[in-house]
Tab-separated table of C-alpha atoms and ligand atoms in Angstrom:
chain	number	residue	atom	x	y	z
A	20	MET	CA	-0.263	-0.103	0.206
A	21	SER	CA	1.526	3.282	-0.728
A	22	SER	CA	2.339	5.773	1.622
A	23	LEU	CA	1.016	8.549	3.545
A	24	ARG	CA	1.811	12.011	4.844
A	25	PHE	CA	-0.986	13.827	7.463
A	26	PRO	CA	-0.571	17.183	7.567
A	27	GLU	CA	2.436	19.072	9.803
A	28	ASN	CA	0.366	19.809	13.268
A	29	PHE	CA	-1.691	17.069	13.070
A	30	LEU	CA	-2.677	15.625	16.193
A	31	TRP	CA	-1.854	12.737	17.118
A	32	GLY	CA	-2.694	11.009	20.933
A	33	ALA	CA	-5.310	9.212	22.549
A	34	ALA	CA	-8.807	8.845	24.432
A	35	THR	CA	-9.973	7.487	27.657
A	36	ALA	CA	-12.817	8.272	30.244
A	37	ALA	CA	-12.669	8.394	33.531
A	38	TYR	CA	-15.080	5.919	34.641
A	39	GLN	CA	-13.755	3.892	32.380
A	40	ILE	CA	-9.977	3.934	33.970
A	41	GLU	CA	-9.323	6.159	37.043
A	42	GLY	CA	-11.252	3.456	39.875
A	43	ALA	CA	-10.992	4.747	43.766
A	44	ALA	CA	-13.855	5.214	43.648
A	45	ARG	CA	-14.711	6.544	46.428
A	46	ASP	CA	-10.948	8.218	47.271
A	47	ASP	CA	-10.018	12.107	47.806
A	48	GLY	CA	-13.831	12.833	49.283
A	49	ARG	CA	-15.171	11.623	45.516
A	50	GLY	CA	-19.402	10.738	45.453
A	51	PRO	CA	-21.143	8.136	43.406
A	52	SER	CA	-22.244	8.360	40.231
A	53	ILE	CA	-25.159	7.268	37.623
A	54	TRP	CA	-22.542	4.734	36.584
A	55	ASP	CA	-21.724	3.710	40.147
A	56	THR	CA	-25.111	3.119	41.301
A	57	PHE	CA	-26.211	1.155	37.420
A	58	SER	CA	-22.936	-1.186	37.836
A	59	ARG	CA	-24.764	-1.908	40.913
A	60	THR	CA	-27.079	-3.108	39.441
A	61	PRO	CA	-28.051	-6.806	39.379
A	62	GLY	CA	-27.990	-8.084	35.672
A	63	ARG	CA	-27.378	-4.123	33.698
A	64	VAL	CA	-23.486	-4.855	33.217
A	65	HIS	CA	-21.881	-8.255	32.036
A	66	GLN	CA	-20.709	-10.205	35.744
A	67	GLY	CA	-20.857	-7.623	37.645
A	68	HIS	CA	-18.556	-5.493	37.348
A	69	THR	CA	-18.121	-2.261	38.035
A	70	GLY	CA	-15.444	0.781	37.467
A	71	ASP	CA	-14.079	0.647	41.352
A	72	VAL	CA	-11.005	-0.135	40.470
A	73	ALA	CA	-11.043	-0.097	36.439
A	74	CYS	CA	-7.241	0.531	35.606
A	75	ASP	CA	-6.523	2.623	39.092
A	76	HIS	CA	-5.077	5.440	36.512
A	77	TYR	CA	-6.518	7.216	39.344
A	78	HIS	CA	-3.217	5.848	40.892
A	79	ARG	CA	-0.614	5.450	38.580
A	80	TYR	CA	-1.205	7.940	36.236
A	81	ALA	CA	1.976	9.297	36.361
A	82	GLU	CA	2.886	5.650	35.145
A	83	ASP	CA	0.491	5.734	32.190
A	84	VAL	CA	1.460	9.645	31.500
A	85	ALA	CA	4.946	7.646	31.026
A	86	LEU	CA	3.810	5.503	28.221
A	87	MET	CA	1.856	7.814	26.660
A	88	ALA	CA	5.628	9.861	26.259
A	89	GLU	CA	7.468	6.882	25.128
A	90	LEU	CA	4.932	6.037	23.013
A	91	GLY	CA	5.469	10.112	21.234
A	92	LEU	CA	1.121	11.106	21.552
A	93	ARG	CA	1.107	14.408	21.649
A	94	ALA	CA	-1.841	14.916	23.316
A	95	TYR	CA	-3.890	13.282	25.939
A	96	ARG	CA	-7.892	13.632	25.906
A	97	PHE	CA	-9.674	12.755	29.289
A	98	SER	CA	-13.295	13.452	31.076
A	99	ILE	CA	-12.647	15.043	34.329
A	100	ALA	CA	-15.183	13.024	36.493
A	101	TRP	CA	-17.817	14.977	37.624
A	102	PRO	CA	-18.844	13.668	41.356
A	103	ARG	CA	-14.954	14.135	42.381
A	104	ILE	CA	-15.119	17.775	41.769
A	105	GLN	CA	-19.041	18.136	43.010
A	106	PRO	CA	-19.264	15.164	45.207
A	107	ASP	CA	-23.237	15.743	45.142
A	108	GLY	CA	-23.166	17.248	41.218
A	109	THR	CA	-24.300	20.900	42.926
A	110	GLY	CA	-22.169	23.173	45.366
A	111	PRO	CA	-19.158	23.102	47.796
A	112	VAL	CA	-16.573	22.137	44.915
A	113	ASN	CA	-13.867	19.478	46.812
A	114	PRO	CA	-10.438	20.453	45.828
A	115	ARG	CA	-8.939	17.213	46.634
A	116	GLY	CA	-11.265	16.058	43.046
A	117	LEU	CA	-9.699	18.996	41.598
A	118	ASP	CA	-5.876	18.225	43.181
A	119	PHE	CA	-6.213	15.294	40.745
A	120	TYR	CA	-6.538	16.480	37.214
A	121	ASP	CA	-3.714	19.467	38.102
A	122	ARG	CA	-1.217	16.582	38.798
A	123	LEU	CA	-2.241	14.444	35.696
A	124	VAL	CA	-2.415	18.099	33.421
A	125	ASP	CA	0.849	19.087	34.804
A	126	ALA	CA	2.133	15.617	34.416
A	127	LEU	CA	2.077	15.616	30.648
A	128	LEU	CA	2.618	18.690	29.834
A	129	ALA	CA	5.838	17.411	31.394
A	130	ARG	CA	6.052	15.246	28.885
A	131	GLY	CA	4.727	17.573	26.052
A	132	ILE	CA	1.744	15.940	26.095
A	133	ASP	CA	-1.519	18.179	25.094
A	134	PRO	CA	-4.335	17.927	26.858
A	135	ILE	CA	-8.214	17.439	26.151
A	136	VAL	CA	-10.471	17.827	28.720
A	137	THR	CA	-13.434	16.144	28.774
A	138	LEU	CA	-16.216	17.739	31.040
A	139	TYR	CA	-18.866	14.614	31.039
A	140	HIS	CA	-17.755	11.669	29.826
A	141	TRP	CA	-21.774	10.189	31.650
A	142	ASP	CA	-20.615	9.640	34.915
A	143	LEU	CA	-23.598	11.720	36.176
A	144	PRO	CA	-23.525	12.385	40.218
A	145	GLN	CA	-26.295	10.404	41.911
A	146	SER	CA	-27.753	13.105	44.144
A	147	LEU	CA	-28.570	14.500	40.238
A	148	GLY	CA	-29.625	11.790	39.162
A	149	ASP	CA	-32.024	10.764	41.941
A	150	ARG	CA	-33.029	14.354	40.671
A	151	GLY	CA	-33.968	13.265	37.067
A	152	GLY	CA	-31.187	13.410	35.415
A	153	TRP	CA	-30.880	14.796	32.100
A	154	THR	CA	-34.574	15.489	32.834
A	155	ASN	CA	-34.740	17.860	34.535
A	156	ARG	CA	-33.850	21.475	33.293
A	157	GLU	CA	-31.335	21.950	36.209
A	158	THR	CA	-28.785	19.664	36.350
A	159	ALA	CA	-27.415	21.655	33.172
A	160	GLU	CA	-27.327	24.235	34.991
A	161	HIS	CA	-25.192	22.411	37.553
A	162	PHE	CA	-23.503	21.344	35.050
A	163	ALA	CA	-22.445	24.491	34.120
A	164	THR	CA	-21.655	25.898	37.261
A	165	TYR	CA	-18.758	22.832	37.606
A	166	ALA	CA	-17.451	23.414	34.233
A	167	ALA	CA	-16.645	26.994	35.775
A	168	ALA	CA	-15.062	25.334	38.634
A	169	THR	CA	-13.139	22.901	36.469
A	170	TYR	CA	-11.979	25.836	34.269
A	171	GLY	CA	-10.990	28.211	37.608
A	172	ARG	CA	-8.574	24.886	38.191
A	173	LEU	CA	-7.500	24.326	34.888
A	174	GLY	CA	-7.945	26.339	32.621
A	175	ASP	CA	-3.884	28.355	33.125
A	176	ARG	CA	-2.604	25.362	31.705
A	177	VAL	CA	-5.378	23.133	29.595
A	178	ASP	CA	-6.455	24.867	25.812
A	179	VAL	CA	-8.441	21.804	24.845
A	180	TRP	CA	-12.631	22.262	26.385
A	181	THR	CA	-15.201	19.582	25.715
A	182	THR	CA	-18.310	19.799	27.384
A	183	LEU	CA	-20.470	16.586	26.492
A	184	ASN	CA	-19.139	12.654	25.339
A	185	GLU	CA	-21.680	11.292	23.036
A	186	PRO	CA	-25.083	13.098	24.416
A	187	TRP	CA	-26.733	10.893	21.988
A	188	CYS	CA	-25.297	7.103	24.085
A	189	SER	CA	-26.181	9.519	26.817
A	190	ALA	CA	-30.091	10.286	26.484
A	191	TYR	CA	-31.256	7.205	23.926
A	192	LEU	CA	-29.191	4.606	26.099
A	193	GLY	CA	-29.798	6.174	29.335
A	194	TYR	CA	-33.183	6.965	29.040
A	195	GLY	CA	-35.057	5.337	25.462
A	196	SER	CA	-32.975	2.198	25.560
A	197	GLY	CA	-32.213	1.973	28.901
A	198	VAL	CA	-28.360	-0.184	28.465
A	199	HIS	CA	-26.692	2.965	29.685
A	200	ALA	CA	-27.170	4.082	33.408
A	201	PRO	CA	-29.184	5.108	34.969
A	202	GLY	CA	-30.640	3.340	33.051
A	203	GLU	CA	-34.824	4.039	32.215
A	204	GLN	CA	-36.849	3.164	28.830
A	205	ASP	CA	-38.665	5.797	28.661
A	206	PRO	CA	-39.134	7.865	24.937
A	207	ALA	CA	-40.023	11.729	26.196
A	208	ALA	CA	-37.291	10.587	28.644
A	209	ALA	CA	-35.081	10.600	26.272
A	210	PHE	CA	-36.078	13.481	23.568
A	211	THR	CA	-35.859	15.759	26.590
A	212	ALA	CA	-32.621	14.536	27.995
A	213	VAL	CA	-31.776	15.255	23.730
A	214	HIS	CA	-32.387	18.499	25.381
A	215	HIS	CA	-31.337	19.504	28.206
A	216	LEU	CA	-27.257	18.425	27.160
A	217	LEU	CA	-26.881	19.637	24.417
A	218	LEU	CA	-28.585	23.178	26.879
A	219	GLY	CA	-25.902	21.858	29.183
A	220	HIS	CA	-23.277	21.823	26.390
A	221	GLY	CA	-24.653	25.897	25.271
A	222	LEU	CA	-24.268	26.822	29.317
A	223	ALA	CA	-21.141	24.826	29.964
A	224	ALA	CA	-19.534	27.127	26.957
A	225	ARG	CA	-21.263	30.121	27.126
A	226	ALA	CA	-19.296	29.983	31.696
A	227	LEU	CA	-16.344	28.320	29.478
A	228	ARG	CA	-15.596	30.971	27.341
A	229	ALA	CA	-16.358	34.188	29.510
A	230	ALA	CA	-13.432	33.048	32.252
A	231	GLY	CA	-11.414	33.265	28.928
A	232	ALA	CA	-11.960	29.322	27.342
A	233	ARG	CA	-9.631	29.592	24.456
A	234	THR	CA	-11.131	27.127	22.452
A	235	ILE	CA	-14.228	24.914	23.039
A	236	GLY	CA	-15.825	21.865	22.196
A	237	ILE	CA	-18.247	19.014	21.776
A	238	THR	CA	-18.080	15.515	20.453
A	239	LEU	CA	-21.155	13.628	19.082
A	240	ASN	CA	-21.098	10.065	17.885
A	241	PRO	CA	-22.899	11.029	14.641
A	242	ALA	CA	-23.885	8.537	12.565
A	243	ASP	CA	-22.534	7.467	8.852
A	244	VAL	CA	-26.290	6.274	7.600
A	245	ARG	CA	-26.810	4.547	4.920
A	246	PRO	CA	-29.648	2.797	2.455
A	247	ALA	CA	-30.357	-1.100	2.638
A	248	ASP	CA	-30.259	0.303	-1.202
A	249	GLY	CA	-29.539	3.100	-2.540
A	250	SER	CA	-32.144	2.828	-5.018
A	251	SER	CA	-35.469	3.179	-3.114
A	252	ALA	CA	-37.892	6.182	-2.009
A	253	ALA	CA	-38.290	3.957	0.644
A	254	ASP	CA	-34.629	3.085	2.201
A	255	ALA	CA	-34.106	7.286	1.640
A	256	ALA	CA	-36.782	7.782	3.756
A	257	ALA	CA	-35.678	5.348	6.452
A	258	VAL	CA	-32.286	7.609	6.401
A	259	ARG	CA	-33.460	11.393	6.639
A	260	LEU	CA	-35.848	9.937	9.982
A	261	VAL	CA	-32.226	8.351	11.216
A	262	ASP	CA	-30.860	10.963	10.141
A	263	GLY	CA	-32.486	12.798	11.418
A	264	LEU	CA	-32.855	11.587	15.011
A	265	HIS	CA	-28.385	10.459	15.646
A	266	ASN	CA	-27.041	13.740	13.868
A	267	ARG	CA	-29.011	16.849	13.011
A	268	ILE	CA	-30.787	17.458	15.912
A	269	PHE	CA	-27.384	16.900	17.285
A	270	LEU	CA	-25.868	18.421	15.129
A	271	ASP	CA	-28.352	21.188	13.672
A	272	PRO	CA	-28.951	23.095	16.997
A	273	LEU	CA	-25.425	23.446	17.108
A	274	LEU	CA	-24.591	23.903	13.812
A	275	ALA	CA	-27.064	25.820	12.468
A	276	GLY	CA	-29.336	27.490	14.468
A	277	GLY	CA	-31.799	25.006	16.022
A	278	TYR	CA	-33.740	21.941	15.050
A	279	ALA	CA	-35.185	21.014	12.065
A	280	GLU	CA	-38.812	20.718	11.367
A	281	ASP	CA	-38.390	17.342	10.534
A	282	VAL	CA	-36.785	16.714	13.651
A	283	ARG	CA	-39.799	19.079	15.692
A	284	GLU	CA	-43.007	17.032	14.220
A	285	HIS	CA	-41.301	13.797	14.847
A	286	VAL	CA	-40.574	14.328	17.955
A	287	GLY	CA	-43.562	16.229	18.930
A	288	ARG	CA	-45.331	12.490	18.082
A	289	ILE	CA	-43.630	11.580	21.605
A	290	VAL	CA	-43.941	14.413	23.740
A	291	GLU	CA	-44.991	18.078	23.638
A	292	PRO	CA	-41.805	20.313	23.061
A	293	THR	CA	-42.317	21.886	26.215
A	294	PHE	CA	-38.834	22.145	27.815
A	295	VAL	CA	-37.199	23.538	24.465
A	296	ARG	CA	-37.900	27.304	25.968
A	297	ASP	CA	-36.626	31.334	24.405
A	298	GLY	CA	-33.444	31.820	24.529
A	299	ASP	CA	-32.198	27.607	24.874
A	300	GLU	CA	-31.623	27.193	20.739
A	301	LYS	CA	-30.031	30.380	19.772
A	302	LEU	CA	-27.604	29.328	23.663
A	303	ILE	CA	-26.707	26.019	22.127
A	304	ALA	CA	-25.743	27.786	18.357
A	305	ALA	CA	-22.893	29.605	20.059
A	306	PRO	CA	-20.607	29.543	17.907
A	307	ILE	CA	-17.785	26.786	18.930
A	308	ASP	CA	-14.087	26.418	18.016
A	309	LEU	CA	-14.019	22.433	17.886
A	310	LEU	CA	-15.877	19.398	16.712
A	311	GLY	CA	-15.026	16.107	17.987
A	312	ILE	CA	-15.974	12.425	15.764
A	313	ASN	CA	-16.581	9.828	17.142
A	314	TYR	CA	-16.481	7.059	14.399
A	315	TYR	CA	-16.560	2.793	14.992
A	316	GLN	CA	-19.136	1.422	13.117
A	317	PRO	CA	-22.714	2.922	9.778
A	318	THR	CA	-25.643	2.102	9.795
A	319	TYR	CA	-27.722	0.471	7.503
A	320	VAL	CA	-31.521	1.451	7.864
A	321	ALA	CA	-33.764	-0.397	5.038
A	322	GLY	CA	-37.608	2.152	5.115
A	323	ARG	CA	-39.924	-1.464	5.827
A	324	PRO	CA	-43.524	-0.931	6.888
A	325	ASP	CA	-43.085	-4.427	9.470
A	326	GLY	CA	-39.593	-2.408	10.344
A	327	ALA	CA	-39.621	-3.337	14.071
A	328	GLY	CA	-36.901	-0.350	14.518
A	329	GLY	CA	-33.770	0.891	16.252
A	330	GLY	CA	-35.421	0.007	19.873
A	331	GLY	CA	-35.416	2.857	22.931
A	332	ALA	CA	-32.890	4.514	21.340
A	333	TYR	CA	-34.556	5.382	18.098
A	334	PRO	CA	-38.100	6.503	19.530
A	335	GLY	CA	-40.821	6.430	17.020
A	336	THR	CA	-39.069	3.667	14.117
A	337	ASP	CA	-41.117	1.297	15.346
A	338	GLY	CA	-43.081	0.122	11.698
A	339	ALA	CA	-40.883	2.426	9.826
A	340	VAL	CA	-37.687	1.729	9.811
A	341	GLU	CA	-35.739	-1.634	10.170
A	342	PHE	CA	-32.226	-2.121	11.206
A	343	LEU	CA	-29.602	-4.311	9.542
A	344	PRO	CA	-27.654	-5.769	11.194
A	345	PRO	CA	-24.110	-5.996	10.353
A	346	VAL	CA	-21.874	-8.271	8.176
A	347	GLY	CA	-18.249	-9.223	8.380
A	348	PRO	CA	-15.998	-9.028	9.472
A	349	LEU	CA	-16.801	-7.705	12.960
A	350	THR	CA	-15.357	-6.183	15.884
A	351	ASP	CA	-15.737	-8.185	18.881
A	352	MET	CA	-18.148	-6.483	19.629
A	353	GLY	CA	-20.074	-7.477	16.610
A	354	TRP	CA	-19.695	-3.829	15.134
A	355	MET	CA	-18.474	-3.326	11.455
A	356	VAL	CA	-15.157	-3.113	9.592
A	357	GLU	CA	-15.909	0.470	6.824
A	358	PRO	CA	-13.481	2.290	6.920
A	359	ALA	CA	-15.199	3.884	4.176
A	360	GLY	CA	-17.886	4.738	6.221
A	361	LEU	CA	-15.592	7.847	8.021
A	362	THR	CA	-14.448	9.651	5.194
A	363	ARG	CA	-17.731	9.761	4.198
A	364	LEU	CA	-19.232	11.049	7.753
A	365	LEU	CA	-16.528	13.816	7.599
A	366	GLU	CA	-17.009	15.067	4.347
A	367	ARG	CA	-20.472	15.330	4.783
A	368	ILE	CA	-20.069	17.149	8.659
A	369	ALA	CA	-17.923	19.434	6.699
A	370	THR	CA	-20.420	20.494	3.505
A	371	ASP	CA	-23.191	20.835	6.255
A	372	TYR	CA	-22.201	22.645	8.374
A	373	PRO	CA	-18.847	24.406	7.357
A	374	GLY	CA	-16.471	26.326	8.733
A	375	VAL	CA	-15.890	23.531	12.488
A	376	PRO	CA	-12.569	22.030	12.127
A	377	LEU	CA	-12.389	18.699	12.880
A	378	LEU	CA	-10.868	16.446	15.262
A	379	ILE	CA	-11.489	12.990	15.728
A	380	THR	CA	-11.868	12.086	19.417
A	381	GLU	CA	-12.375	8.703	19.388
A	382	ASN	CA	-11.464	5.734	16.876
A	383	GLY	CA	-10.901	1.525	18.136
A	384	ALA	CA	-11.379	-1.773	17.645
A	385	ALA	CA	-12.632	-3.935	20.823
A	386	TYR	CA	-10.756	-7.425	19.939
A	387	PRO	CA	-9.979	-10.892	22.662
A	388	ASP	CA	-6.261	-9.847	22.049
A	389	LYS	CA	-4.963	-13.428	23.181
A	390	PRO	CA	-1.795	-12.233	24.178
A	391	GLY	CA	1.529	-14.150	23.516
A	392	ALA	CA	2.275	-17.831	24.926
A	393	ASP	CA	5.017	-15.823	26.956
A	394	PHE	CA	2.850	-13.512	28.187
A	395	PRO	CA	2.516	-12.719	31.499
A	396	GLY	CA	6.687	-13.768	31.803
A	397	GLY	CA	9.730	-13.283	29.632
A	398	PRO	CA	9.490	-9.776	27.117
A	399	SER	CA	5.260	-9.586	26.632
A	400	GLN	CA	3.708	-10.301	23.662
A	401	VAL	CA	-0.254	-9.332	22.396
A	402	LEU	CA	-0.207	-10.151	18.766
A	403	ASP	CA	-3.230	-7.594	17.507
A	404	THR	CA	-3.341	-7.679	14.013
A	405	ASP	CA	-6.966	-6.888	13.427
A	406	ARG	CA	-6.074	-4.139	15.104
A	407	ILE	CA	-3.866	-2.789	13.216
A	408	ALA	CA	-5.449	-2.869	10.439
A	409	TYR	CA	-9.001	-1.496	11.437
A	410	LEU	CA	-6.963	1.537	12.418
A	411	GLU	CA	-4.208	1.613	8.771
A	412	GLY	CA	-7.970	1.291	7.491
A	413	HIS	CA	-9.594	3.840	9.363
A	414	LEU	CA	-6.421	6.689	8.770
A	415	ARG	CA	-6.429	6.087	5.233
A	416	ALA	CA	-10.695	6.534	5.177
A	417	ALA	CA	-9.310	10.061	7.651
A	418	HIS	CA	-5.924	11.358	5.371
A	419	GLU	CA	-8.519	10.021	2.363
A	420	ALA	CA	-11.274	12.794	3.626
A	421	ILE	CA	-8.466	16.079	3.961
A	422	SER	CA	-7.051	15.267	0.855
A	423	ARG	CA	-11.318	15.898	0.300
A	424	GLY	CA	-10.677	19.701	1.704
A	425	VAL	CA	-11.885	18.227	5.168
A	426	ASP	CA	-10.355	20.676	7.922
A	427	LEU	CA	-9.694	17.328	10.002
A	428	ARG	CA	-6.399	18.823	13.200
A	429	GLY	CA	-6.127	15.201	14.124
A	430	TYR	CA	-7.624	11.549	15.447
A	431	LEU	CA	-7.344	9.647	19.257
A	432	VAL	CA	-7.165	6.269	19.077
A	433	TRP	CA	-9.665	4.460	21.345
A	434	SER	CA	-8.321	3.881	23.591
A	435	LEU	CA	-4.679	4.027	25.081
A	436	LEU	CA	-5.697	1.068	27.900
A	437	ASP	CA	-8.075	-1.619	28.076
A	438	ASN	CA	-11.180	-0.365	30.535
A	439	PHE	CA	-14.169	-0.861	31.522
A	440	GLU	CA	-16.174	-1.082	28.696
A	441	TRP	CA	-19.567	-0.216	30.323
A	442	ALA	CA	-22.269	-2.949	30.061
A	443	GLU	CA	-19.984	-4.634	29.117
A	444	GLY	CA	-17.057	-4.653	31.736
A	445	TYR	CA	-14.304	-5.800	31.633
A	446	ARG	CA	-14.396	-7.965	28.602
A	447	ARG	CA	-13.479	-5.884	25.266
A	448	ARG	CA	-10.367	-4.415	25.153
A	449	PHE	CA	-10.382	-1.280	23.147
A	450	GLY	CA	-7.020	-0.945	24.505
A	451	ILE	CA	-4.038	-0.703	22.287
A	452	VAL	CA	-1.683	-0.871	25.563
A	453	HIS	CA	-3.428	-4.746	27.363
A	454	VAL	CA	-4.291	-4.410	30.983
A	455	ASP	CA	-4.087	-7.719	33.103
A	456	TYR	CA	-6.548	-6.817	35.496
A	457	LEU	CA	-5.465	-8.390	38.567
A	458	THR	CA	-1.660	-7.246	38.828
A	459	GLN	CA	-2.708	-3.293	36.523
A	460	ARG	CA	0.278	-4.487	34.501
A	461	ARG	CA	1.034	-2.548	31.351
A	462	THR	CA	1.727	-4.614	27.866
A	463	PRO	CA	1.878	-2.706	25.241
A	464	LYS	CA	0.776	-4.134	22.214
A	465	SER	CA	1.383	-4.272	18.451
A	466	SER	CA	-0.324	-1.408	17.652
A	467	ALA	CA	0.759	0.352	20.618
A	468	ARG	CA	4.082	0.354	18.681
A	469	TRP	CA	2.561	0.883	15.106
A	470	TYR	CA	0.868	3.579	16.442
A	471	GLN	CA	3.899	5.090	17.463
A	472	GLU	CA	5.530	4.441	14.422
A	473	VAL	CA	2.969	6.541	12.708
A	474	ILE	CA	3.178	8.985	14.266
A	475	SER	CA	6.362	9.282	14.626
A	476	ARG	CA	6.738	9.175	10.150
A	477	ASN	CA	3.697	11.561	10.721
A	478	GLY	CA	1.811	9.351	8.412
A	479	LEU	CA	1.769	5.819	7.207
B	17	IFM	O1	-15.954	2.737	25.301
B	17	IFM	C1	-16.761	4.072	24.837
B	17	IFM	C2	-16.470	5.765	24.717
B	17	IFM	O2	-16.990	5.619	26.663
B	17	IFM	C3	-17.328	6.322	24.238
B	17	IFM	N1	-17.618	6.293	22.958
B	17	IFM	C4	-17.446	4.178	22.542
B	17	IFM	C5	-16.558	3.343	23.057
B	17	IFM	C6	-16.300	1.965	22.645
B	17	IFM	O3	-18.062	1.551	22.807
């Protein structure tokens, strides 16, 4: 295959999230989050796994940062655990919680690694969950207060601030299908949460801007929605509906001034959208400096009157849409491998929502990663050639988007470490670094060494 160069200053890095790696669930005054509660509820998470210990990154961050430096990472995207900063979600700030991120940021900067902060990666303080979580408008206001407090401590050293990670998951998986915390199955609640998450973004972005933040963004997981049959009008209608519910319901208010009429109508058939108040859309549409894109696989749909729809994750699609099962080769999550979907998605967003720089804030794959026979003694080896192929394919796809004119600023692999994969627990391994959860030993996989080379060559 031909060699490829990425633009100068292309940002190479890796991403993680607090609840998935930190552990130390009760240390230094951290309060409980909805994920602590959810993972302790029987039947919610594979084998009752929790984030109590995870990768113990809270105590091993220095070792992890040293590893990042060894791999040559230029950027590290991590999330801040709101329950460490405000254990109850409101009220006084817990300085010991902020101290941890202070130490982490300093360690990164000392190694020349740019910190990229995500303020919310799903670990809502349980006290706010008890008051309705994201179905309660006040949660959005509290989020802005927390964002400002965090910026107050770290803003002198962190340039890039993103508000939410994948609000689609928080809203639809948390309140629609119930496979994520808080585990509700209520379509009206899911749409209410969508709006309050966007409002939380808008309020937090405004607070960050007022405090002097330079680069403010949000990370979405937009879907590359494809028709089963490109010549079918019914399939095109299904694409439009799913695109509205998954993509445009976020992208339009963020980047085009407000919700689209067809999306409003669809939502209005399920819930009277009284939660959208005057001024909300204007606030949400305030300009951002960066849009984070998380991409893993495409979504194929067909328009069918007897279609089962997408369940709680796509309210109101039953009797209209059939979601096609993924076709192989599949990752360990059962997800399709289709790098071209990344090119299409980046190009589509750059075309329909021009003017905002894009950053791939997550891309990667879970594979079973059987360690070599000499593991864990002797020289360790985890030969994850399938992951290398996945990453290489997607980097080529990202490069293709750049060559078609997309303003793509960087690529962050998901994930630095094997970690707690939400409802799947620890059984799915996304890391380029293997974690032995019994010993907490870290072993860079072949993909980590391959990625190190990519970074050092700034290309493939
Ligand atoms: O692990 C998650 C991450 O927290 C959010 N984006 C998708 C990843 C893989 O499922």
